[in-house]
PDB file of C-alpha atoms in Angstrom:
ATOM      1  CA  UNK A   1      24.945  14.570   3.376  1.00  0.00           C
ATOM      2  CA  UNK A   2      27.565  12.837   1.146  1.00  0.00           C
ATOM      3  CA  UNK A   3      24.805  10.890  -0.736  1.00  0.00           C
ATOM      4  CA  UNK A   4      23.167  14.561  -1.236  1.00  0.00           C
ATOM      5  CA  UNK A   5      26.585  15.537  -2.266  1.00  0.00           C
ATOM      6  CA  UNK A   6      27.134  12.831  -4.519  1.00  0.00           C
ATOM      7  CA  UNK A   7      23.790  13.844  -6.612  1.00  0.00           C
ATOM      8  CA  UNK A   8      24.306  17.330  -6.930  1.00  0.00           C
ATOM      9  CA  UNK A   9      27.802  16.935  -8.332  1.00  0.00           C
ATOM     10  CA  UNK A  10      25.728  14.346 -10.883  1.00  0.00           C
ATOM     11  CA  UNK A  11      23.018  16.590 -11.384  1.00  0.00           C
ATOM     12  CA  UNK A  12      25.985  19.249 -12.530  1.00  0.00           C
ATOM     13  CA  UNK A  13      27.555  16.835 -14.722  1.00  0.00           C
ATOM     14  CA  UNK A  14      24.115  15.771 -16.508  1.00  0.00           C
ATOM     15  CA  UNK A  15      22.541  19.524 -17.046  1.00  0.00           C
ATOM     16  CA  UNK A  16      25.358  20.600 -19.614  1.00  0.00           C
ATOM     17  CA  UNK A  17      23.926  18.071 -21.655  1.00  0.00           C
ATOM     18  CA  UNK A  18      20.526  18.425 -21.203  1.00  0.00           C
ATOM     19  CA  UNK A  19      20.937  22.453 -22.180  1.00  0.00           C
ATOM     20  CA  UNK A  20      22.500  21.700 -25.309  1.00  0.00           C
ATOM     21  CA  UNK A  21      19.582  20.231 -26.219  1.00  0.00           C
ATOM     22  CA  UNK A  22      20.051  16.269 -25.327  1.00  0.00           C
ATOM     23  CA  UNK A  23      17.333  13.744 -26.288  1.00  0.00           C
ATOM     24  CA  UNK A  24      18.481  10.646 -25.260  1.00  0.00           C
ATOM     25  CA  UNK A  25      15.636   8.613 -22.952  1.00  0.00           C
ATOM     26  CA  UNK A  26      17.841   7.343 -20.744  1.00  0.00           C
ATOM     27  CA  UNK A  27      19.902  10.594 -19.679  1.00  0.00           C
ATOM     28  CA  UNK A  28      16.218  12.525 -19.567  1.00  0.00           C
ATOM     29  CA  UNK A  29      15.504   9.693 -16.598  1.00  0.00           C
ATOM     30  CA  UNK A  30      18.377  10.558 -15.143  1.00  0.00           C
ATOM     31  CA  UNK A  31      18.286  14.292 -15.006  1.00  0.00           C
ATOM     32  CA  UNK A  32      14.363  13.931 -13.708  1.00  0.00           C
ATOM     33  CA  UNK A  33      15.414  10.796 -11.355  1.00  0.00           C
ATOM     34  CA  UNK A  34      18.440  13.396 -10.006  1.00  0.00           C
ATOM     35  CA  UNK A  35      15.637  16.606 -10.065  1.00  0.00           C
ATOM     36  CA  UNK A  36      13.378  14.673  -7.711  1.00  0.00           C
ATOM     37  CA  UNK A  37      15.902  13.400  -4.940  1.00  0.00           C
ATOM     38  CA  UNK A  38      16.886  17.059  -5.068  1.00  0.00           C
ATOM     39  CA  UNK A  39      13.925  17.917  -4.219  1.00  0.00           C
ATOM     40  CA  UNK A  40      12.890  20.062  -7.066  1.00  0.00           C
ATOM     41  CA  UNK A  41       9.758  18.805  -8.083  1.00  0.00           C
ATOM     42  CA  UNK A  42       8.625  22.364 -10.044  1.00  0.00           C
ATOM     43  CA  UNK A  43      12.049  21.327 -12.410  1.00  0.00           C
ATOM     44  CA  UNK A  44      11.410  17.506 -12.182  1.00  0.00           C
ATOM     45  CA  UNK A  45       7.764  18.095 -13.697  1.00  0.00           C
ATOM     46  CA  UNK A  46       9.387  20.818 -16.728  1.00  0.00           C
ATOM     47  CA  UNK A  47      11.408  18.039 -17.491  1.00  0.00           C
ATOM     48  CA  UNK A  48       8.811  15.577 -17.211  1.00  0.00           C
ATOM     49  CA  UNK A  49       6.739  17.357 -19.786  1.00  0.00           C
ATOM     50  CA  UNK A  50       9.733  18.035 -22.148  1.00  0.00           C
ATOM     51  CA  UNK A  51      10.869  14.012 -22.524  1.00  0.00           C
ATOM     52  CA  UNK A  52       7.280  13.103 -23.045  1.00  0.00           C
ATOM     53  CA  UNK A  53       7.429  16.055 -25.759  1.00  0.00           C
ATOM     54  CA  UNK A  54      10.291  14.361 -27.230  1.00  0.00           C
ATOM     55  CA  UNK A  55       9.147  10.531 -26.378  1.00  0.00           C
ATOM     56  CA  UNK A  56       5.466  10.711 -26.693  1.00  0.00           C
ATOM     57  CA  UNK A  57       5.163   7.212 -26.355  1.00  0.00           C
ATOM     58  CA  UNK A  58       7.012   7.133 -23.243  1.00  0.00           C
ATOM     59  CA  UNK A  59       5.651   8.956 -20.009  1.00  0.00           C
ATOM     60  CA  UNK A  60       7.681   7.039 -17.295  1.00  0.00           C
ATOM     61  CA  UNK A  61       8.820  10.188 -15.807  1.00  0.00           C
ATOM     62  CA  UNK A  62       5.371  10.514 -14.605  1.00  0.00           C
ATOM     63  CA  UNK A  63       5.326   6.891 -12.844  1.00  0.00           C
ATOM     64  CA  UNK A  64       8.850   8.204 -11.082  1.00  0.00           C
ATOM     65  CA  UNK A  65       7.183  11.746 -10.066  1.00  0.00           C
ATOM     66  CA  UNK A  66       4.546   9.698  -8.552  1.00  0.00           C
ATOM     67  CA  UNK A  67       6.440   6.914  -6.988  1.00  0.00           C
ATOM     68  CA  UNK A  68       8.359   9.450  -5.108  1.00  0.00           C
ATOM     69  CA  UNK A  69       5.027  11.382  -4.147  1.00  0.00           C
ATOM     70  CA  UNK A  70       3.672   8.274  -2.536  1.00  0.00           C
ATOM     71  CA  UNK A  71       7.187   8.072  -0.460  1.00  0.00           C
ATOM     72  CA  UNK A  72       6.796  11.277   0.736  1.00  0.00           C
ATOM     73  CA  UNK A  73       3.081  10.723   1.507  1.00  0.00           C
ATOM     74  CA  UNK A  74       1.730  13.335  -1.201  1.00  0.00           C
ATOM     75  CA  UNK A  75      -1.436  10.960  -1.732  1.00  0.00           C
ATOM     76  CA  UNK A  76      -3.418  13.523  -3.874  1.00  0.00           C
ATOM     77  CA  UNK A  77      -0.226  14.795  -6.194  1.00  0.00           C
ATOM     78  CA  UNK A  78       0.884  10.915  -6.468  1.00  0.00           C
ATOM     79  CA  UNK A  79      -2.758  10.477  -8.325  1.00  0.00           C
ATOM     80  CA  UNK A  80      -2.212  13.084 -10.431  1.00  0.00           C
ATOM     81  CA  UNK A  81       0.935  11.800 -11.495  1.00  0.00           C
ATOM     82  CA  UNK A  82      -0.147   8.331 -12.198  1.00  0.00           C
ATOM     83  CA  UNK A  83      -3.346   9.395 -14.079  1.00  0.00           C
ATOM     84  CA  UNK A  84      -1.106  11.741 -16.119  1.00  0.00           C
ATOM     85  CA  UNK A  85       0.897   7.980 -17.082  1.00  0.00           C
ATOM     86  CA  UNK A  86      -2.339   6.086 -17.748  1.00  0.00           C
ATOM     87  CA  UNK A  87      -3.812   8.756 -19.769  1.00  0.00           C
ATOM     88  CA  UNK A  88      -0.692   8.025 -22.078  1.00  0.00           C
ATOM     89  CA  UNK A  89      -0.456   4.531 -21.313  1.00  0.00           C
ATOM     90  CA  UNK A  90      -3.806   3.053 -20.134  1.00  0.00           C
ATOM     91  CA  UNK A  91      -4.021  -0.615 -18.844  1.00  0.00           C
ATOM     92  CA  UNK A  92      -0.539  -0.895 -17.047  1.00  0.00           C
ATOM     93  CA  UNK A  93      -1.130  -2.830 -14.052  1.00  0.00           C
ATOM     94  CA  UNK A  94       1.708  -1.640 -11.562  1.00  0.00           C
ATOM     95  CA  UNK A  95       0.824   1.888 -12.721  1.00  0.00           C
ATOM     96  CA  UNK A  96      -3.046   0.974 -12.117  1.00  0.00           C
ATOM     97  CA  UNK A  97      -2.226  -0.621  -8.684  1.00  0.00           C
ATOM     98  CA  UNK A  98       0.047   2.111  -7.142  1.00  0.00           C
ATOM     99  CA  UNK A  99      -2.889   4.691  -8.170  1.00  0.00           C
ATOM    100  CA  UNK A 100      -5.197   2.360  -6.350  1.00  0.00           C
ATOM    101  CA  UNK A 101      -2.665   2.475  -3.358  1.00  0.00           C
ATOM    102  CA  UNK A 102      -2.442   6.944  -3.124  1.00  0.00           C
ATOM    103  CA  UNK A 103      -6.576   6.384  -3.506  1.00  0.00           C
ATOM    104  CA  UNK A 104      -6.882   4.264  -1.048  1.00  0.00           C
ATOM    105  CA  UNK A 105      -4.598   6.385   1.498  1.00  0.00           C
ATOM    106  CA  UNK A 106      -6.203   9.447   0.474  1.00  0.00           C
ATOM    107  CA  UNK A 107      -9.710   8.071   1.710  1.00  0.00           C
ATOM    108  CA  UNK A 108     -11.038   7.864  -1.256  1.00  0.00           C
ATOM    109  CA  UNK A 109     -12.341   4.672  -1.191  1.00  0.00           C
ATOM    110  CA  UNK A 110     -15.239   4.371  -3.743  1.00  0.00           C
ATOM    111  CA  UNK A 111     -12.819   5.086  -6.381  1.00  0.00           C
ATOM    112  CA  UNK A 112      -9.936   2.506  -4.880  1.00  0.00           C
ATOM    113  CA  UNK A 113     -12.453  -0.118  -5.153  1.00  0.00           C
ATOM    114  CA  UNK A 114     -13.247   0.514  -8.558  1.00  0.00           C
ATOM    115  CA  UNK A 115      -9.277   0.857  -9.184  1.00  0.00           C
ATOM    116  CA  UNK A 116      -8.511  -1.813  -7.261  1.00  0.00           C
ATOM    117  CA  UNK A 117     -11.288  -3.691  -9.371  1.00  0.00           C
ATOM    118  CA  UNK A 118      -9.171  -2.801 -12.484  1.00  0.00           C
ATOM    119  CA  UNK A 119      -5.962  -4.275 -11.303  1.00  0.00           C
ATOM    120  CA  UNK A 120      -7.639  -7.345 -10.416  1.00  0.00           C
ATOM    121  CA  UNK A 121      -8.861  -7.674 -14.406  1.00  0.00           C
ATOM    122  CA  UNK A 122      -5.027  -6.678 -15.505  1.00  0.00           C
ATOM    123  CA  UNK A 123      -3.506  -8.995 -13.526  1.00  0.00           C
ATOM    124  CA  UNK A 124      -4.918 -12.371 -12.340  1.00  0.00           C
ATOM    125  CA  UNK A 125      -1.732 -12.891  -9.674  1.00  0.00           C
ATOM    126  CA  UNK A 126      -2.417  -9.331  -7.884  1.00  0.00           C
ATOM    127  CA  UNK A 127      -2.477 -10.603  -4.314  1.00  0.00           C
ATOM    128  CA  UNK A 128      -1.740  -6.949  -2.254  1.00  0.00           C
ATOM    129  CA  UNK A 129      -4.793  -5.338  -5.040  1.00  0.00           C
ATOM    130  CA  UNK A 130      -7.137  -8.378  -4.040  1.00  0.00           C
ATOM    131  CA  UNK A 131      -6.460  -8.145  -0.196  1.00  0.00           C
ATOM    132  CA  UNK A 132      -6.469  -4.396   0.273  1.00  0.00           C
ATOM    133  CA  UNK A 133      -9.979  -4.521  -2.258  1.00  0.00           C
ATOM    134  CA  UNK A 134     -11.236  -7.059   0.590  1.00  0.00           C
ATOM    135  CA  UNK A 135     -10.184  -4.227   3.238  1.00  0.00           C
ATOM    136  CA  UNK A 136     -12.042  -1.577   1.586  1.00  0.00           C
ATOM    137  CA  UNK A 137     -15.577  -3.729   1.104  1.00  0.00           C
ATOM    138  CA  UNK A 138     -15.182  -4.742   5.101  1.00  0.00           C
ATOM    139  CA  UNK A 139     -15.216  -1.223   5.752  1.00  0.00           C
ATOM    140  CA  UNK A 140     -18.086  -0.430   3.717  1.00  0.00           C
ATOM    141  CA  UNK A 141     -20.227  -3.329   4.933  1.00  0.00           C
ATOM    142  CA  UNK A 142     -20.060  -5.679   2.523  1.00  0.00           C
ATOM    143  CA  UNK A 143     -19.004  -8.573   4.129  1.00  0.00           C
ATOM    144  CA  UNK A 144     -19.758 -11.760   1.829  1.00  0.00           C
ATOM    145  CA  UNK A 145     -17.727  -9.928  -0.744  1.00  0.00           C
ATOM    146  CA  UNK A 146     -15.053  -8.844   1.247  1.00  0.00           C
ATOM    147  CA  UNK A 147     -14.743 -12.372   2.182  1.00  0.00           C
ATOM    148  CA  UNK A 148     -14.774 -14.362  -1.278  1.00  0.00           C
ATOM    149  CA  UNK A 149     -12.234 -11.037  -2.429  1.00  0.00           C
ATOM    150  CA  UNK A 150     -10.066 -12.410   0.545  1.00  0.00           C
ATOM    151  CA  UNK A 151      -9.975 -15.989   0.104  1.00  0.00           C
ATOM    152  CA  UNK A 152      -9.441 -15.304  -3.445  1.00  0.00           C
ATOM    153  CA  UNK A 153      -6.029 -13.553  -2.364  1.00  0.00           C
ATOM    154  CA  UNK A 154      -5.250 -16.255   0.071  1.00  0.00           C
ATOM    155  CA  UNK A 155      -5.429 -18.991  -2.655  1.00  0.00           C
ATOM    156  CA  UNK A 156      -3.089 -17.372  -4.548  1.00  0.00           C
ATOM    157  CA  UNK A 157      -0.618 -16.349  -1.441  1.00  0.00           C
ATOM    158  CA  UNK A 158      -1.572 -18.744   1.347  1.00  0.00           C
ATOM    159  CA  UNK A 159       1.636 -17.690   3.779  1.00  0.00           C
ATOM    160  CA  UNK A 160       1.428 -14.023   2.951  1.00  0.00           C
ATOM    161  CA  UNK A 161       0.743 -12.443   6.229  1.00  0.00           C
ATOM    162  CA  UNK A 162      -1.662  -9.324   5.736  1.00  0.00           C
ATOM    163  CA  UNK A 163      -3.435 -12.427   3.599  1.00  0.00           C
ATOM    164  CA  UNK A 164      -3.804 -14.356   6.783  1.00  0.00           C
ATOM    165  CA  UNK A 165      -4.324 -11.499   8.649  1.00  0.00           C
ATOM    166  CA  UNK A 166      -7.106  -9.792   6.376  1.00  0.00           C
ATOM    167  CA  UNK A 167      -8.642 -13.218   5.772  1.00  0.00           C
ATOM    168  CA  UNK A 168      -8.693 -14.296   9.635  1.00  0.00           C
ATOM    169  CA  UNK A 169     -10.388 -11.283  10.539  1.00  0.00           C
ATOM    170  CA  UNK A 170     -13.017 -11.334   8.348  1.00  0.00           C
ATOM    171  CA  UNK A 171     -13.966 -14.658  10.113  1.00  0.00           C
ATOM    172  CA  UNK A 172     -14.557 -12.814  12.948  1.00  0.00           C
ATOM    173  CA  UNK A 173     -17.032 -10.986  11.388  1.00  0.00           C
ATOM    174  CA  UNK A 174     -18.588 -13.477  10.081  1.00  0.00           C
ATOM    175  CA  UNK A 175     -18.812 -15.546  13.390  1.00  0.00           C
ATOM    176  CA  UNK A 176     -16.326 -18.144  12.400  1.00  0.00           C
ATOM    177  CA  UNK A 177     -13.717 -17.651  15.580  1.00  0.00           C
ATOM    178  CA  UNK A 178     -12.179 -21.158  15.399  1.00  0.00           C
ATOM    179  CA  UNK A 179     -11.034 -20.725  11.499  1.00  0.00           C
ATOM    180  CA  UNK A 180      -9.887 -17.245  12.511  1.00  0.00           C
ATOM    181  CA  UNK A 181      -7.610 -18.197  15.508  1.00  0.00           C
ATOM    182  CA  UNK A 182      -5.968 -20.927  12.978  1.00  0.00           C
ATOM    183  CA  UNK A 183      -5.321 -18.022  10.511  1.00  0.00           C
ATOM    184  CA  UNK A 184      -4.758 -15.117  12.462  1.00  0.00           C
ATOM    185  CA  UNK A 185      -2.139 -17.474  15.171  1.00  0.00           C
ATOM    186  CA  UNK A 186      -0.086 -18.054  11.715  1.00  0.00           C
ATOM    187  CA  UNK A 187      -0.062 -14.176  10.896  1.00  0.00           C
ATOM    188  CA  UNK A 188       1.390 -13.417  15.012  1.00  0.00           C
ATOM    189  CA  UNK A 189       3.821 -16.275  14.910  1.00  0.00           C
ATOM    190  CA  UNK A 190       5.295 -14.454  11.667  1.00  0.00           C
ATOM    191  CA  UNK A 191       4.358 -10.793  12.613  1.00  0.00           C
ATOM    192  CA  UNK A 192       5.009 -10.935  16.564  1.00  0.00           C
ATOM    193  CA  UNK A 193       5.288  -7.329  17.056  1.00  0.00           C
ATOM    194  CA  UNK A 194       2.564  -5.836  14.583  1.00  0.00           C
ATOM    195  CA  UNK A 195      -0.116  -4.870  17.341  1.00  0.00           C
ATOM    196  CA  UNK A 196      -3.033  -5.176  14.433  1.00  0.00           C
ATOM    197  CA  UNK A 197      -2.340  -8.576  14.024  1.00  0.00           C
ATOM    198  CA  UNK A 198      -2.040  -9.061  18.067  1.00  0.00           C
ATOM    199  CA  UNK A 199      -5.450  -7.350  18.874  1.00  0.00           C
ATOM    200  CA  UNK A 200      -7.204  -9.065  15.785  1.00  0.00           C
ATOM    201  CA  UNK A 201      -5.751 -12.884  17.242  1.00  0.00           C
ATOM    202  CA  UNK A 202      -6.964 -11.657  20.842  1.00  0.00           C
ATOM    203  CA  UNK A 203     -10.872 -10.834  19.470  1.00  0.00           C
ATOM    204  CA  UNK A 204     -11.024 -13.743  17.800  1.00  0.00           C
ATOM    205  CA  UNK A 205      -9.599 -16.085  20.865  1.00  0.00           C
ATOM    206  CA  UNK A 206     -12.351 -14.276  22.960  1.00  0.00           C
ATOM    207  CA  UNK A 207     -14.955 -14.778  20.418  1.00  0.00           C
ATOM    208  CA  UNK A 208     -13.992 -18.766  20.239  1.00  0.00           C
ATOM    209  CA  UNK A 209     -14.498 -18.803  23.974  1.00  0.00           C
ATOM    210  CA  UNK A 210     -10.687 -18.557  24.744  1.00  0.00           C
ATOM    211  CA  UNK A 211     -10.549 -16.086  27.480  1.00  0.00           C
ATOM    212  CA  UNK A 212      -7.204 -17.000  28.826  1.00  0.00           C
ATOM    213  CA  UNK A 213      -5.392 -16.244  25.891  1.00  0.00           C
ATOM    214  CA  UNK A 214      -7.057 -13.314  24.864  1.00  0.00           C
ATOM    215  CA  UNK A 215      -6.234 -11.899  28.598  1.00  0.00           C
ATOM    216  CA  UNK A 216      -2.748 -12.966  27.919  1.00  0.00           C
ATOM    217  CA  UNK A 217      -2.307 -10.875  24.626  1.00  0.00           C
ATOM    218  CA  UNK A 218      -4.101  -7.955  25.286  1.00  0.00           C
ATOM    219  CA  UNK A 219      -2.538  -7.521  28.252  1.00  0.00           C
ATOM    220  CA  UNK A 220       0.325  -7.431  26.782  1.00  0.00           C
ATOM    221  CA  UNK A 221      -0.575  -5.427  24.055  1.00  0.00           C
ATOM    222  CA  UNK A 222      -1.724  -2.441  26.495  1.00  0.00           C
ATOM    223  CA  UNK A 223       2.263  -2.585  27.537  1.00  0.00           C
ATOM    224  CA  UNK A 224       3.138  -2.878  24.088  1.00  0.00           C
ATOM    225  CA  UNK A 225       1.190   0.135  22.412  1.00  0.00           C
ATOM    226  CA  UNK A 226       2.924   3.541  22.122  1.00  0.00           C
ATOM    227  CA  UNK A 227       1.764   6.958  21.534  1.00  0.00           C
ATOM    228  CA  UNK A 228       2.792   6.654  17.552  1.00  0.00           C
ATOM    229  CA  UNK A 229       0.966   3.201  17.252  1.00  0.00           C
ATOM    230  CA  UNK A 230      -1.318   3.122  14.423  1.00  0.00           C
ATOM    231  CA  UNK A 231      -3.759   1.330  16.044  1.00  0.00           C
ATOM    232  CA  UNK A 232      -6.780   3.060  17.197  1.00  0.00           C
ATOM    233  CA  UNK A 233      -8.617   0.356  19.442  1.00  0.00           C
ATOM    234  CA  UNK A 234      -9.788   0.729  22.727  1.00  0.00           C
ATOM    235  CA  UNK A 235      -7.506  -1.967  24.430  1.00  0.00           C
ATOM    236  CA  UNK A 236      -8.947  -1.542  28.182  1.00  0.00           C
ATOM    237  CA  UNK A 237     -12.293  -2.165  26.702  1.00  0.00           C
ATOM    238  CA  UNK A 238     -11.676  -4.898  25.064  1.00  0.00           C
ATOM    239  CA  UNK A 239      -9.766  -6.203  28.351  1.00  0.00           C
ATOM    240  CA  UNK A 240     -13.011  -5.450  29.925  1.00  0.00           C
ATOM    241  CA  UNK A 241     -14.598  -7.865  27.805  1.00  0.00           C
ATOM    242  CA  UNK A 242     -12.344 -10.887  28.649  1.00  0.00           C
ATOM    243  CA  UNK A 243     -12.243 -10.369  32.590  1.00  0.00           C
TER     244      UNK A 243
END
């Protein structure tokens, strides 16, 4: 309450300003920065449109309308607002990457490979763009290429977890348990209580013949699951499998 407090009284002292007429860039980011942890997005995108009317070159306030979208899990308004930068100022790879990201939630993922794709050619060092386009082509079947997309992300951030995670998994699919187990045991040591990781390490001890220690961890994962739990995986089945 005092931090809501505390912006209001900011937001009072910054509007004077900004009626009589104010052009300065950096006060305009603060006025839209204060407008959107207000929660007044209708005023936050007025604003918006009137610095990029005075700063044409400039349409950051877009990337922060957007930003804050994707917090508040507004997948479909945080692509509008980060095609509404790149229309202005195409070829920005954070920009192109977080667009990728609200596509990607949104379940759109034709179009987050192809963005996804994009960030890749902006930026050689995008790790999180090259594992989550490995994600997206293991969900659509295409396994080789999920696979070189994955180990192309694990050269470049070998002790990155979802990278160890992401790659390990797509061992499994590809019938290569023991190189899994090295990759995905790595990713639970450092990760112990993401369940993904836990289930993903327990398939691929059971597919490398290890049915002790996939009891072990699914077993423990059916105690460690709860009702918000992301994952979606039928853990008694999969128990089934190892008994």
């Amino acid at each position: 309450m005092r931090a809501m407090g505390r912006r209001a009284d900011a937001l009072a002292l910054v509007q004077p300003a900004i009626e009589g007429g104010a052009t300065d860039r950096a006060l305009l980011r603060t006025w839209i920065y204060l407008l959107i942890v207000q929660d007044e997005r209708d005023r936050a995108e007025v604003a918006a449109e009137r610095s990029l009317a005075l700063h044409p070159d400039d349409p950051t306030p877009f990337q922060m309308l957007g930003d804050h979208a994707s917090m508040a899990g507004d997948w479909i308004q945080a692509q509008s607002d980060y095609r509404r930068y790149l229309e202005i100022r195409p070829g920005n790879p954070r920009v192109e990457e977080h667009l990728a990201d609200a596509l990607y939630r949104a379940g759109s993922g034709p179009e987050a490979i192809d963005a996804y794709r994009r960030v890749i050619e902006l930026d050689d060092t995008a790790v999180r763009a090259r594992n989550n386009l490995a994600l997206l082509l293991r969900e659509v079947g295409r396994l080789d290429e999920a696979l070189e997309t994955a180990q192309a992300a694990y050269a470049r951030a070998p002790e990155e977890v979802i990278v160890l995670d992401t790659l390990g998994w797509l061992f499994v699919a590809h019938g290569l348990p023991q190189r899994a187990v090295a990759l995905l045991r790595k990713a639970h040591e450092r990760a112990p209580n993401s369940t993904e990781i836990q289930y993903h390490l327990a398939v691929a001890y059971r597919e490398a013949g290890h049915m002790d220690e996939a009891l072990t961890l699914l077993e423990a994962l059916r105690v460690a699951i709860t009702p918000n739990d992301l994952l979606t995986v039928d853990v008694d089945a999969a128990l089934e499998s190892v008994r």
